[in-house]
């Protein structure tokens, strides 16, 4: 090989490495520019969760919704403007709340290291923190995301619905580069939190022409939910915890699917379909396997759609 060829080969390798690292995330991204970052976020999230136990579940869900629409670019945090209805005001917005926690962390970070940390990275760190502080796994969050400038309520139509069957769930996740195992694993996020009646009551009455109640549901569980969610329902806050240990991150969610106690049709379907049942069974048997896979799938979800020409917002609710 001549020197020129060798040089060209080296250049090609170099260019490949450069283009690979562009838009790539790094666990040490803020080591020099904001070493206090993770401590500030963790303390803010922990403190908020002590005062409001709903915070962990809401932040985990916030991360999922953010990453599912336009990638993890903090589009979920932008407020609506007179000209634009933002994602957070899109139809399935019940219980994506607790935005103030991210605002708090951002305000502290703007003091400690001005105009450095993206809002998208704050959500990703906060999501890891709420899982770990609830008894789940801990992982190193990859950072270096940029914040987007676009947030559209109309795009929340691309979130999966609780009525989805397994084929629809697989399709929805595959559009974000997430496989069947990622889908079943991330659904385990429903080990935390709560659902309003509106998200599952179609399973309780007049379910189909053949069945008044969704037949995949445990009979007593369905009876209990009918009491929780009467028709008509005067209490707009009525609903059900997603598993029996809703503030603990564990594998109880999967154990409940095996006895017909999944709250959403989309949860219960995971046990009803041969393509996903074996994963549910494996996670119900082995919590450490679930934790290991959850870590991997959260990293994968968090790597999705990293923007190359986004910005670092000064205020997470408005574009700069
Ligand atoms: C597989 C498709 C999914 C569907 C169809 C779905 C649907 C829903 C629905 C309908 C609610 C209840 C909203 C309400 O009525 O208040 C909910 C809550 C929740 N979801 Fe999901 N979700 C899915 C995946 C995920 C993923 C991947 C995560 C995170 C890894 C997640 C985390 C949560 C959490 C933590 C809550 C509880 C929120 C709270 O307590 O405020 N979900 N989800
Ligand atoms: C913790 O929360 C309390 C009450 O909301 C607040 O006064 C305090 O400043 C918070 N501390 C941190 C570190 O966020
Ligand atoms: C939820 O979305 C509806 C529109 O579908 C909007 O009127 C409402 O203000 C939103 N709620 C929250 C808490 O953002
Ligand atoms: C899933 O739902 C879609 C849309 O309702 C339907 O076309 C499809 O046949 C269903 N697939 C399965 C396996 O039930
Ligand atoms: C169930 O469906 C029947 C016929 O479609 C209707 O008459 C009845 O009001 C429905 N019941 C409820 C609780 O929605």
PDB file of C-alpha atoms in Angstrom, residues 57 62 136 146 167 177 195 268 281 293:
ATOM      1  CA  UNK A  57     -44.004   8.099  38.429  1.00  0.00           C
ATOM      2  CA  UNK A  62     -42.371  12.340  31.227  1.00  0.00           C
ATOM      3  CA  UNK A 136     -34.930   0.020  40.900  1.00  0.00           C
ATOM      4  CA  UNK A 146     -29.779  19.269  22.712  1.00  0.00           C
ATOM      5  CA  UNK A 167     -49.067  -6.029  17.137  1.00  0.00           C
ATOM      6  CA  UNK A 177     -35.905   1.666  16.933  1.00  0.00           C
ATOM      7  CA  UNK A 195     -54.079   5.600  36.163  1.00  0.00           C
ATOM      8  CA  UNK A 268     -52.525  -7.520  29.897  1.00  0.00           C
ATOM      9  CA  UNK A 281     -42.683 -14.904  32.601  1.00  0.00           C
ATOM     10  CA  UNK A 293     -32.941  -5.273  30.732  1.00  0.00           C
TER      11      UNK A 293
END
